[in-house]
Coordinates of C-alpha atoms in Angstrom, one line a residue:
X1 CA 206.8 -78.0 -84.5
X2 CA 207.9 -74.5 -83.3
X3 CA 210.5 -72.3 -84.8
X4 CA 213.3 -73.9 -82.7
X5 CA 212.4 -77.3 -83.9
X6 CA 210.7 -78.5 -80.7
X7 CA 207.6 -80.6 -80.9
X8 CA 204.7 -79.0 -79.1
X9 CA 201.7 -80.9 -77.8
X10 CA 198.6 -78.8 -78.1
X11 CA 196.8 -81.1 -75.7
X12 CA 199.4 -80.8 -72.9
X13 CA 198.5 -78.4 -70.0
X14 CA 200.3 -75.1 -69.7
X15 CA 203.5 -75.4 -67.7
X16 CA 203.6 -73.5 -64.4
X17 CA 205.0 -70.0 -64.5
X18 CA 208.1 -69.0 -62.5
X19 CA 207.3 -69.1 -58.7
X20 CA 204.3 -71.4 -59.2
X21 CA 204.3 -75.1 -58.5
X22 CA 202.2 -78.2 -59.3
X23 CA 201.0 -80.7 -56.7
X24 CA 201.8 -84.2 -57.8
X25 CA 200.1 -87.1 -56.1
X26 CA 201.6 -90.6 -56.2
X27 CA 199.8 -93.8 -55.5
X28 CA 198.3 -94.4 -52.0
X29 CA 201.0 -96.9 -50.9
X30 CA 203.8 -94.6 -52.1
X31 CA 202.3 -91.6 -50.2
X32 CA 201.9 -93.7 -47.1
X33 CA 205.5 -94.8 -47.2
X34 CA 206.8 -91.3 -48.0
X35 CA 204.9 -89.9 -45.1
X36 CA 207.3 -91.6 -42.7
X37 CA 210.4 -89.9 -44.3
X38 CA 212.1 -87.1 -42.4
X39 CA 210.9 -83.6 -43.0
X40 CA 214.2 -81.6 -43.0
X41 CA 212.3 -78.4 -42.2
X42 CA 210.4 -79.7 -39.1
X43 CA 211.7 -79.4 -35.6
X44 CA 210.1 -80.1 -32.3
X45 CA 211.3 -76.8 -30.9
X46 CA 212.7 -73.7 -32.7
X47 CA 216.4 -74.0 -33.2
X48 CA 216.9 -70.8 -31.3
X49 CA 215.9 -72.5 -28.0
X50 CA 218.1 -72.5 -25.0
X51 CA 220.7 -75.3 -25.2
X52 CA 222.0 -77.8 -22.6
X53 CA 224.8 -75.4 -21.7
X54 CA 222.3 -72.6 -20.9
X55 CA 223.5 -70.4 -23.8
X56 CA 221.1 -68.8 -26.3
X57 CA 221.5 -69.1 -30.0
X58 CA 221.3 -66.1 -32.4
X59 CA 217.9 -64.4 -31.9
X60 CA 217.4 -63.5 -35.6
X61 CA 217.9 -67.1 -36.8
X62 CA 215.6 -68.2 -33.9
X63 CA 212.8 -65.9 -35.2
X64 CA 213.2 -67.3 -38.7
X65 CA 213.0 -70.8 -37.5
X66 CA 210.0 -70.0 -35.4
X67 CA 208.2 -68.8 -38.5
X68 CA 208.6 -72.3 -39.9
X69 CA 206.1 -75.0 -38.7
X70 CA 207.7 -77.0 -36.0
X71 CA 205.1 -79.8 -35.6
X72 CA 201.9 -80.1 -37.7
X73 CA 199.5 -77.5 -36.4
X74 CA 196.3 -79.5 -36.8
X75 CA 194.5 -79.0 -33.5
X76 CA 191.5 -76.7 -33.5
X77 CA 189.9 -74.7 -30.7
X78 CA 187.2 -77.4 -30.1
X79 CA 189.9 -80.0 -29.6
X80 CA 191.7 -77.9 -27.0
X81 CA 188.5 -77.1 -25.2
X82 CA 187.5 -80.8 -24.9
X83 CA 191.1 -81.8 -23.9
X84 CA 190.9 -79.1 -21.2
X85 CA 187.4 -80.2 -20.0
X86 CA 187.6 -84.0 -20.1
X87 CA 191.0 -85.0 -21.5
X88 CA 192.6 -86.3 -18.3
X89 CA 189.5 -87.7 -16.5
X90 CA 190.4 -91.3 -16.0
X91 CA 191.0 -94.0 -13.3
X92 CA 192.1 -91.3 -10.8
X93 CA 188.6 -89.9 -10.6
X94 CA 186.4 -92.9 -11.4
X95 CA 188.3 -95.5 -9.4
X96 CA 191.2 -93.9 -7.4
X97 CA 188.6 -91.8 -5.6
X98 CA 187.3 -95.0 -4.0
X99 CA 190.6 -95.7 -2.3
X100 CA 190.8 -92.0 -1.2
X101 CA 187.2 -92.3 0.2
X102 CA 188.1 -95.4 2.2
X103 CA 191.3 -93.8 3.6
X104 CA 190.1 -90.3 4.5
X105 CA 186.3 -90.3 4.4
X106 CA 184.0 -88.1 2.3
X107 CA 185.1 -84.7 3.9
X108 CA 188.8 -85.5 3.3
X109 CA 187.9 -86.4 -0.3
X110 CA 186.2 -83.1 -1.0
X111 CA 188.8 -81.0 0.8
X112 CA 191.8 -82.6 -0.8
X113 CA 190.4 -82.6 -4.3
X114 CA 189.3 -79.0 -3.7
X115 CA 192.7 -77.8 -2.6
X116 CA 194.5 -79.6 -5.4
X117 CA 191.9 -78.1 -7.8
X118 CA 192.7 -74.5 -6.6
X119 CA 196.4 -75.2 -6.9
X120 CA 195.9 -76.5 -10.4
X121 CA 193.7 -73.5 -11.4
X122 CA 196.7 -71.3 -10.6
X123 CA 199.1 -73.6 -12.4
X124 CA 197.1 -73.9 -15.6
X125 CA 196.7 -70.2 -15.8
X126 CA 200.5 -69.7 -15.4
X127 CA 201.1 -72.3 -18.0
X128 CA 198.6 -70.7 -20.3
X129 CA 200.4 -67.3 -20.1
X130 CA 203.7 -69.0 -21.0
X131 CA 202.3 -71.3 -23.7
X132 CA 200.4 -68.5 -25.5
X133 CA 203.6 -66.5 -25.7
X134 CA 206.0 -69.4 -26.4
X135 CA 204.0 -72.3 -28.0
X136 CA 206.8 -74.8 -28.2
X137 CA 206.5 -78.6 -27.8
X138 CA 207.8 -80.1 -24.6
X139 CA 206.8 -76.8 -23.0
X140 CA 207.4 -77.7 -19.4
X141 CA 211.0 -78.7 -19.8
X142 CA 211.6 -75.8 -22.2
X143 CA 210.3 -73.3 -19.7
X144 CA 212.3 -74.8 -16.9
X145 CA 215.4 -74.7 -19.1
X146 CA 214.9 -71.2 -20.2
X147 CA 213.8 -69.5 -17.0
X148 CA 215.2 -71.7 -14.1
X149 CA 218.2 -73.9 -14.8
X150 CA 219.0 -76.1 -17.9
X151 CA 219.8 -79.0 -15.6
X152 CA 216.3 -78.7 -13.9
X153 CA 214.8 -78.5 -17.4
X154 CA 216.5 -81.7 -18.3
X155 CA 215.3 -83.4 -15.1
X156 CA 211.7 -82.1 -15.6
X157 CA 211.7 -83.2 -19.2
X158 CA 212.7 -86.7 -18.4
X159 CA 210.4 -86.8 -15.4
X160 CA 207.4 -85.8 -17.5
X161 CA 208.5 -88.0 -20.4
X162 CA 208.9 -91.1 -18.1
X163 CA 205.6 -90.3 -16.4
X164 CA 203.7 -90.6 -19.7
X165 CA 205.8 -93.5 -20.9
X166 CA 204.8 -95.4 -17.8
X167 CA 201.2 -94.3 -17.9
X168 CA 200.5 -96.1 -21.2
X169 CA 201.2 -99.7 -19.8
X170 CA 199.7 -98.5 -16.5
X171 CA 196.4 -97.6 -18.1
X172 CA 196.3 -100.6 -20.4
X173 CA 196.8 -102.9 -17.3
X174 CA 193.9 -100.9 -15.7
X175 CA 191.8 -101.5 -18.8
X176 CA 192.4 -105.3 -18.6
X177 CA 191.5 -105.2 -14.9
X178 CA 188.4 -103.3 -15.8
X179 CA 187.4 -106.0 -18.3
X180 CA 187.5 -108.5 -15.3
X181 CA 184.5 -106.6 -13.9
X182 CA 182.1 -108.6 -16.2
X183 CA 183.4 -112.1 -15.7
X184 CA 186.6 -112.7 -13.8
X185 CA 187.0 -116.4 -14.4
X186 CA 186.6 -116.4 -18.2
X187 CA 188.3 -113.1 -19.0
X188 CA 191.5 -113.6 -17.0
X189 CA 193.2 -115.9 -19.5
X190 CA 192.2 -113.4 -22.3
X191 CA 194.0 -110.4 -20.6
X192 CA 196.9 -110.6 -23.1
X193 CA 194.4 -110.5 -26.0
X194 CA 192.7 -107.4 -24.6
X195 CA 196.1 -105.7 -24.0
X196 CA 197.0 -106.3 -27.6
X197 CA 193.7 -105.0 -28.9
X198 CA 193.9 -101.8 -26.7
X199 CA 197.5 -101.2 -27.7
X200 CA 196.8 -101.5 -31.4
X201 CA 193.9 -99.2 -31.2
X202 CA 196.0 -96.5 -29.3
X203 CA 198.9 -96.9 -31.8
X204 CA 196.6 -96.4 -34.8
X205 CA 195.1 -93.3 -33.3
X206 CA 198.5 -91.7 -32.8
X207 CA 199.6 -92.7 -36.3
X208 CA 197.1 -90.1 -37.5
X209 CA 199.2 -87.5 -35.8
X210 CA 198.0 -84.5 -33.7
X211 CA 194.7 -84.4 -35.6
X212 CA 194.0 -88.1 -34.8
X213 CA 194.8 -87.5 -31.2
X214 CA 192.6 -84.4 -31.1
X215 CA 189.6 -86.1 -32.7
X216 CA 189.8 -89.2 -30.5
X217 CA 190.1 -87.0 -27.4
X218 CA 187.2 -84.9 -28.6
X219 CA 184.9 -88.0 -28.8
X220 CA 186.3 -89.6 -25.6
X221 CA 185.8 -86.4 -23.6
X222 CA 182.2 -85.9 -24.8
X223 CA 181.4 -89.5 -23.6
X224 CA 183.1 -88.9 -20.2
X225 CA 181.4 -85.5 -19.7
X226 CA 177.9 -86.9 -20.6
X227 CA 178.5 -89.8 -18.2
X228 CA 179.5 -87.5 -15.3
X229 CA 176.6 -85.1 -15.8
X230 CA 174.3 -88.1 -16.0
X231 CA 175.7 -89.5 -12.8
X232 CA 175.3 -86.2 -11.0
X233 CA 171.7 -86.0 -11.9
X234 CA 171.1 -89.7 -11.0
X235 CA 173.0 -89.2 -7.7
X236 CA 170.8 -86.3 -6.7
X237 CA 167.7 -88.4 -7.4
X238 CA 169.0 -91.4 -5.4
X239 CA 170.0 -89.1 -2.5
X240 CA 166.5 -87.6 -2.4
X241 CA 165.0 -91.1 -2.1
X242 CA 164.3 -91.8 -5.8
X243 CA 166.2 -95.0 -6.1
X244 CA 164.4 -98.4 -6.5
X245 CA 166.4 -100.1 -3.7
X246 CA 164.8 -100.6 -0.3
X247 CA 168.0 -101.9 1.4
X248 CA 170.1 -98.8 0.8
X249 CA 172.1 -97.6 3.9
X250 CA 169.1 -95.4 4.6
X251 CA 165.8 -96.0 2.9
X252 CA 164.1 -93.0 1.3
X253 CA 165.8 -89.7 1.7
X254 CA 169.5 -90.1 2.4
X255 CA 170.8 -86.5 2.6
X256 CA 174.0 -86.1 4.6
X257 CA 173.4 -89.1 7.0
X258 CA 176.5 -90.9 5.8
X259 CA 178.6 -87.9 7.0
X260 CA 177.3 -88.6 10.5
X261 CA 177.4 -92.4 10.4
X262 CA 180.1 -93.7 9.8
X263 CA 181.3 -90.1 9.7
X264 CA 182.9 -87.3 7.6
X265 CA 186.5 -88.1 8.4
X266 CA 188.5 -91.3 8.7
X267 CA 192.0 -91.6 10.1
X268 CA 192.1 -87.9 11.1
X269 CA 194.6 -85.5 9.6
X270 CA 196.8 -88.3 8.3
X271 CA 193.8 -89.6 6.3
X272 CA 193.4 -86.2 4.7
X273 CA 197.1 -86.0 3.8
X274 CA 196.9 -89.5 2.3
X275 CA 194.3 -88.4 -0.1
X276 CA 196.4 -85.6 -1.7
X277 CA 198.5 -87.9 -3.9
X278 CA 195.4 -89.7 -5.1
X279 CA 193.9 -86.3 -6.0
X280 CA 197.1 -85.3 -7.8
X281 CA 197.0 -88.5 -9.9
X282 CA 193.4 -87.8 -10.7
X283 CA 194.2 -84.3 -12.0
X284 CA 197.3 -85.4 -13.9
X285 CA 197.2 -84.6 -17.6
X286 CA 195.4 -81.2 -17.2
X287 CA 198.7 -79.6 -18.3
X288 CA 198.4 -81.3 -21.7
X289 CA 196.6 -78.2 -22.9
X290 CA 199.9 -76.4 -22.7
X291 CA 201.8 -79.2 -24.4
X292 CA 199.3 -79.2 -27.3
X293 CA 199.8 -75.4 -27.9
X294 CA 202.7 -76.1 -30.3
X295 CA 200.4 -78.1 -32.6
X296 CA 197.5 -75.7 -32.4
X297 CA 196.6 -73.6 -35.5
X298 CA 196.2 -70.4 -33.4
X299 CA 197.1 -70.8 -29.8
X300 CA 196.7 -67.1 -29.1
X301 CA 193.0 -67.5 -29.8
X302 CA 192.3 -71.1 -28.7
X303 CA 194.4 -71.6 -25.6
X304 CA 193.0 -68.8 -23.3
X305 CA 189.5 -70.3 -23.8
X306 CA 190.7 -73.8 -23.1
X307 CA 192.6 -72.6 -19.9
X308 CA 189.5 -71.0 -18.6
X309 CA 187.5 -74.2 -19.1
X310 CA 189.7 -75.9 -16.6
X311 CA 187.9 -74.0 -13.8
X312 CA 184.6 -75.4 -14.8
X313 CA 186.0 -79.0 -15.1
X314 CA 187.4 -78.8 -11.6
X315 CA 184.2 -77.3 -10.2
X316 CA 181.6 -79.4 -11.9
X317 CA 183.1 -82.7 -12.8
X318 CA 185.4 -83.2 -9.8
X319 CA 183.9 -81.3 -6.9
X320 CA 180.2 -81.9 -7.5
X321 CA 180.5 -85.5 -8.6
X322 CA 182.8 -86.4 -5.6
X323 CA 180.4 -84.6 -3.2
X324 CA 177.6 -86.8 -4.6
X325 CA 179.8 -89.9 -4.2
X326 CA 180.5 -88.9 -0.6
X327 CA 176.8 -88.6 0.1
X328 CA 175.9 -92.0 -1.4
X329 CA 178.8 -94.4 -0.5
X330 CA 180.0 -94.8 3.2
X331 CA 183.8 -95.0 3.6
X332 CA 183.5 -98.4 5.3
X333 CA 181.8 -100.0 2.3
X334 CA 183.3 -103.5 1.9
X335 CA 183.8 -103.1 -1.9
X336 CA 186.0 -100.1 -1.3
X337 CA 188.1 -101.9 1.2
X338 CA 188.4 -105.2 -0.8
X339 CA 189.8 -103.6 -4.0
X340 CA 192.6 -105.7 -5.6
X341 CA 194.3 -102.5 -6.9
X342 CA 193.7 -98.9 -7.4
X343 CA 192.4 -99.7 -10.9
X344 CA 189.8 -102.3 -9.8
X345 CA 186.5 -101.0 -11.2
X346 CA 184.5 -103.0 -8.7
X347 CA 185.9 -100.5 -6.2
X348 CA 184.7 -97.5 -8.1
X349 CA 182.5 -95.5 -5.9
X350 CA 180.6 -94.4 -9.0
X351 CA 179.7 -98.1 -9.8
X352 CA 179.1 -98.9 -6.1
X353 CA 176.6 -96.0 -5.7
X354 CA 174.5 -97.2 -8.7
X355 CA 174.7 -100.9 -7.5
X356 CA 173.6 -100.1 -4.0
X357 CA 170.7 -98.1 -5.3
X358 CA 169.5 -101.4 -7.0
X359 CA 169.6 -100.0 -10.6
X360 CA 170.2 -102.9 -13.0
X361 CA 172.3 -102.5 -16.1
X362 CA 173.7 -99.0 -15.3
X363 CA 176.7 -100.3 -13.4
X364 CA 177.9 -102.0 -16.6
X365 CA 177.3 -98.8 -18.5
X366 CA 179.4 -96.8 -15.9
X367 CA 182.1 -99.5 -16.2
X368 CA 182.1 -99.1 -20.0
X369 CA 182.7 -95.4 -19.5
X370 CA 185.5 -96.1 -17.1
X371 CA 187.0 -98.4 -19.8
X372 CA 186.8 -95.5 -22.3
X373 CA 188.3 -93.1 -19.8
X374 CA 191.2 -95.5 -19.3
X375 CA 191.9 -95.8 -23.0
X376 CA 191.6 -92.0 -23.4
X377 CA 194.4 -91.4 -20.9
X378 CA 196.4 -94.2 -22.6
X379 CA 196.0 -92.3 -25.8
X380 CA 197.1 -89.1 -24.2
X381 CA 200.2 -90.8 -22.8
X382 CA 201.7 -91.5 -26.2
X383 CA 201.0 -88.0 -27.3
X384 CA 202.5 -86.5 -24.1
X385 CA 205.6 -88.7 -24.0
X386 CA 206.5 -88.5 -27.7
X387 CA 206.3 -84.7 -27.9
X388 CA 208.3 -84.3 -24.7
X389 CA 211.0 -86.7 -25.9
X390 CA 211.2 -85.0 -29.3
X391 CA 211.7 -81.6 -27.6
X392 CA 214.4 -83.0 -25.3
X393 CA 216.2 -84.4 -28.3
X394 CA 216.1 -81.0 -30.1
X395 CA 217.7 -79.4 -27.1
X396 CA 220.5 -82.1 -27.0
X397 CA 219.1 -83.5 -23.8
X398 CA 218.1 -86.9 -25.4
X399 CA 219.3 -89.0 -28.3
X400 CA 219.0 -87.0 -31.5
X401 CA 217.1 -89.8 -33.3
X402 CA 214.1 -89.0 -31.0
X403 CA 213.8 -85.6 -32.8
X404 CA 213.0 -87.4 -36.1
X405 CA 209.8 -85.7 -37.4
X406 CA 208.2 -87.1 -40.6
X407 CA 206.5 -85.3 -43.4
X408 CA 203.1 -85.6 -41.6
X409 CA 204.5 -83.6 -38.7
X410 CA 204.7 -86.7 -36.4
X411 CA 207.7 -87.4 -34.1
X412 CA 207.5 -90.9 -35.4
X413 CA 210.6 -92.3 -33.6
X414 CA 209.4 -91.0 -30.2
X415 CA 206.0 -92.4 -30.9
X416 CA 207.7 -95.8 -31.6
X417 CA 209.6 -95.6 -28.3
X418 CA 206.4 -94.8 -26.4
X419 CA 204.6 -97.7 -28.2
X420 CA 207.4 -100.1 -27.4
X421 CA 207.3 -99.2 -23.7
X422 CA 203.6 -99.9 -23.9
X423 CA 204.4 -103.6 -24.3
X424 CA 205.1 -103.7 -20.6
X425 CA 201.3 -103.9 -20.4
X426 CA 201.5 -107.6 -21.2
X427 CA 202.4 -108.0 -17.5
X428 CA 198.6 -107.9 -17.1
X429 CA 198.5 -111.5 -18.3
X430 CA 200.9 -112.5 -15.5
X431 CA 200.2 -113.4 -11.9
X432 CA 202.1 -110.2 -10.9
X433 CA 199.5 -108.0 -12.5
X434 CA 198.6 -106.0 -9.3
X435 CA 202.2 -105.7 -8.2
X436 CA 203.3 -104.4 -11.6
X437 CA 200.5 -101.9 -11.5
X438 CA 201.5 -100.6 -8.1
X439 CA 205.2 -100.0 -9.1
X440 CA 204.3 -98.3 -12.4
X441 CA 201.9 -96.1 -10.4
X442 CA 204.7 -95.3 -8.0
X443 CA 206.9 -94.0 -10.9
X444 CA 204.2 -91.7 -12.2
X445 CA 202.3 -90.8 -9.0
X446 CA 204.4 -87.8 -7.8
X447 CA 205.7 -86.8 -11.2
X448 CA 202.8 -84.4 -11.7
X449 CA 203.6 -82.6 -8.5
X450 CA 207.1 -81.8 -9.7
X451 CA 205.8 -80.7 -13.1
X452 CA 203.2 -78.4 -11.6
X453 CA 205.7 -76.9 -9.1
X454 CA 208.1 -76.2 -11.9
X455 CA 205.5 -74.5 -14.1
X456 CA 204.6 -72.2 -11.2
X457 CA 208.2 -71.4 -10.5
X458 CA 209.0 -70.9 -14.2
X459 CA 206.1 -68.4 -14.4
X460 CA 207.4 -66.5 -11.3
X461 CA 210.9 -66.2 -12.8
X462 CA 209.5 -65.3 -16.2
X463 CA 207.5 -62.4 -14.7
X464 CA 210.7 -61.2 -12.9
X465 CA 212.7 -61.3 -16.2
X466 CA 209.9 -59.7 -18.1
X467 CA 209.8 -56.8 -15.7
X468 CA 213.6 -56.6 -15.4
X469 CA 214.0 -56.3 -19.2
X470 CA 211.6 -53.4 -19.4
X471 CA 208.4 -55.1 -20.6
X472 CA 204.9 -54.5 -19.4
X473 CA 202.0 -56.9 -18.8
X474 CA 200.1 -55.1 -21.6
X475 CA 202.4 -56.8 -24.1
X476 CA 201.2 -60.3 -23.1
X477 CA 198.5 -61.8 -25.3
X478 CA 197.1 -63.7 -22.2
X479 CA 197.7 -62.9 -18.6
X480 CA 197.2 -65.4 -15.7
X481 CA 194.1 -64.4 -13.8
X482 CA 195.6 -65.3 -10.3
X483 CA 198.9 -63.7 -11.5
X484 CA 202.2 -64.1 -9.7
X485 CA 200.4 -64.5 -6.3
X486 CA 198.6 -67.5 -7.7
X487 CA 201.8 -69.0 -8.9
X488 CA 203.4 -68.6 -5.5
X489 CA 200.4 -70.2 -3.9
X490 CA 200.6 -73.1 -6.4
X491 CA 204.3 -73.6 -5.9
X492 CA 204.1 -73.5 -2.0
X493 CA 201.1 -75.9 -2.1
X494 CA 203.1 -78.4 -4.3
X495 CA 205.9 -78.3 -1.8
X496 CA 203.4 -79.0 1.0
X497 CA 202.0 -81.9 -0.9
X498 CA 205.5 -83.4 -1.2
X499 CA 206.0 -83.0 2.5
X500 CA 202.6 -84.6 3.3
X501 CA 203.4 -87.5 1.0
X502 CA 206.7 -88.1 2.6
X503 CA 205.0 -88.2 6.0
X504 CA 202.3 -90.6 4.9
X505 CA 204.8 -92.7 3.0
X506 CA 207.2 -92.9 5.9
X507 CA 204.4 -93.6 8.5
X508 CA 201.3 -94.6 6.6
X509 CA 197.9 -95.2 8.2
X510 CA 198.1 -98.3 10.3
X511 CA 201.9 -98.5 10.1
X512 CA 202.1 -100.0 13.6
X513 CA 200.6 -103.3 12.4
X514 CA 202.9 -103.6 9.3
X515 CA 206.3 -105.3 9.1
X516 CA 209.5 -103.4 8.2
X517 CA 209.7 -104.8 4.7
X518 CA 206.1 -103.8 3.9
X519 CA 206.8 -100.3 5.3
X520 CA 209.9 -99.9 3.1
X521 CA 208.0 -101.1 0.0
X522 CA 205.1 -98.8 0.8
X523 CA 207.5 -95.8 1.2
X524 CA 209.2 -96.3 -2.1
X525 CA 205.9 -96.9 -3.9
X526 CA 204.7 -93.6 -2.4
X527 CA 207.9 -91.6 -3.0
X528 CA 209.8 -93.2 -5.9
X529 CA 209.5 -90.2 -8.2
X530 CA 211.7 -88.0 -5.9
X531 CA 214.9 -90.0 -6.1
X532 CA 214.3 -90.5 -9.8
X533 CA 214.2 -86.7 -10.3
X534 CA 217.4 -86.2 -8.3
X535 CA 219.1 -88.9 -10.3
X536 CA 218.5 -86.9 -13.4
X537 CA 219.2 -83.5 -12.0
X538 CA 222.4 -83.8 -9.9
X539 CA 224.7 -85.7 -12.4
X540 CA 223.6 -83.4 -15.2
X541 CA 224.2 -80.3 -13.1
X542 CA 227.7 -81.4 -12.1
X543 CA 228.7 -82.6 -15.5
X544 CA 227.6 -79.6 -17.6
X545 CA 228.0 -77.0 -14.8
X546 CA 224.8 -75.3 -15.9
X547 CA 224.0 -71.9 -14.5
X548 CA 220.9 -70.7 -12.7
X549 CA 219.3 -68.3 -15.2
X550 CA 219.3 -64.7 -14.1
X551 CA 216.4 -62.3 -14.9
X552 CA 218.6 -60.0 -17.0
X553 CA 219.9 -62.9 -19.1
X554 CA 216.6 -64.7 -19.9
X555 CA 215.7 -65.2 -23.5
X556 CA 212.3 -63.6 -23.9
X557 CA 212.1 -63.6 -27.7
X558 CA 212.7 -67.1 -29.0
X559 CA 209.6 -69.1 -29.8
X560 CA 207.2 -66.2 -30.1
X561 CA 205.1 -67.2 -33.1
X562 CA 203.6 -63.8 -34.1
X563 CA 206.3 -61.2 -34.7
X564 CA 203.8 -58.4 -35.0
X565 CA 202.2 -59.2 -31.7
X566 CA 201.8 -55.7 -30.5
X567 CA 199.8 -54.7 -33.5
X568 CA 197.6 -57.8 -33.2
X569 CA 196.9 -57.1 -29.5
X570 CA 196.0 -53.5 -30.2
X571 CA 193.4 -54.5 -32.8
X572 CA 191.9 -57.2 -30.5
X573 CA 191.6 -54.8 -27.5
X574 CA 189.9 -52.2 -29.7
X575 CA 187.4 -54.9 -30.7
X576 CA 186.8 -56.0 -27.1
X577 CA 186.1 -52.4 -26.1
X578 CA 183.1 -52.5 -28.3
X579 CA 181.6 -55.7 -26.8
X580 CA 178.5 -55.4 -24.6
X581 CA 179.0 -56.0 -20.8
X582 CA 177.5 -59.5 -20.8
X583 CA 180.1 -60.7 -23.4
X584 CA 183.0 -59.2 -21.5
X585 CA 181.9 -61.0 -18.3
X586 CA 181.4 -64.2 -20.3
X587 CA 184.9 -64.0 -21.8
X588 CA 186.4 -63.5 -18.4
X589 CA 185.0 -66.8 -17.1
X590 CA 185.0 -68.7 -20.4

């Protein structure tokens, strides 16, 4: 007993001193339940972000909120790099390229994917410059709101959110169709079971938060990258006459014979224009690197490397693999023409090339890779839609409940909404499977074009405001390699793709033989995203009377994570100056 009469326990540990704290851990069930409770300090975007009325909150309080963790920063550099390299490789490349090959021929396939790739290279670098400086969730809508027009930011946020909301059931339906590859008759009744299994798997991955998404994408991307590299090597061997089949389109050495007969182009210029939207869908998701910046431990270090990796993904995995496909599969191949839908794996030119070469077993392996790719994009869809919805809610552009972030840093309500929309995938068990797939694809097909165009335009306006307010490019942690000229090229090309898609939607290939009702259906399936964007933009613009943001009035401070950025950049540049020449060149391209 001490002098004040209190009983002391010599065996009890020393209590913490002032300013210290003890970590207490409850039982596992309690910790699991508590993890879903709201974290009052977590926000999807800093509270200083531009609001729906275009006004900016106090900059000092914005800087303070930026110092707090908005979403859980669990993603590492290796996660971002694999997301950049293989994150969005899915049905667009593996299966959709088959429809593009049948419509435009092998030359149109390579040209369209190459042009979209160049445009996307400019777009991702513009996004990287913005995301390194302002690593906020829902970055695309936030940048449009801040640098263009809050109403356009609202439209782009919902456009992007709806795109990924629809992509989840879309990819799950594609996965169920992919399963039909092995045995159509026996697996068709089991489609609902496969849908349930795939949905549960994707939900569980996303319940592990950003780290779960990052680890899953890391594994999925490695599998896809290995498969594509393996296909390229195999395709070269087959093209040089190394395949076992004797009934190939040309026995022995094939070379470029299929570009002569049946030909390099199909349906002329209109065939080429028809391939653009397929290429855009195949590249969709590349911008997820920017969206993930808010949940990256150090985006200033990790994001530039990931952005530069996009060039290699476009060059190697898209251009080289599609060139090989065009050399091995003629555009008049019956399997390409008889596809039930754009997710029918039997119409994958990758599978067809291996089948026609007479290699047993490998088509099923390639089909399994396609299935993994489909699930990977479905996994990305919950991540992309939930973060975008949470950011919209924080900016008062969506119901506030969607901004609920739990103690593990997950926007759990938005994840729940995305998961609920995923239940639409059970349409795969109905007789309207292919029709449902087509309309869901119509909603998401052009969305990426609007997103990419907005990123380019936001970067152009940001650079104008940056210069107007007396800043220099030396103050930026990462500068877009193609610069403002690249952003202008990217923006103009996105507009040209919209025009080309309108033309091919209004008067598609073979329109003279189609009825009026079929033409109307085809047009809206090709151009549905455009009226959807206008339906969000125009009423919001009229109701809130939002202004177009002028260069002198842009908020160029809110959301910057490092407040001592100038000092950090000076130290890094001094370090880079001491690098040998080979390392400087390597860092420019990687």
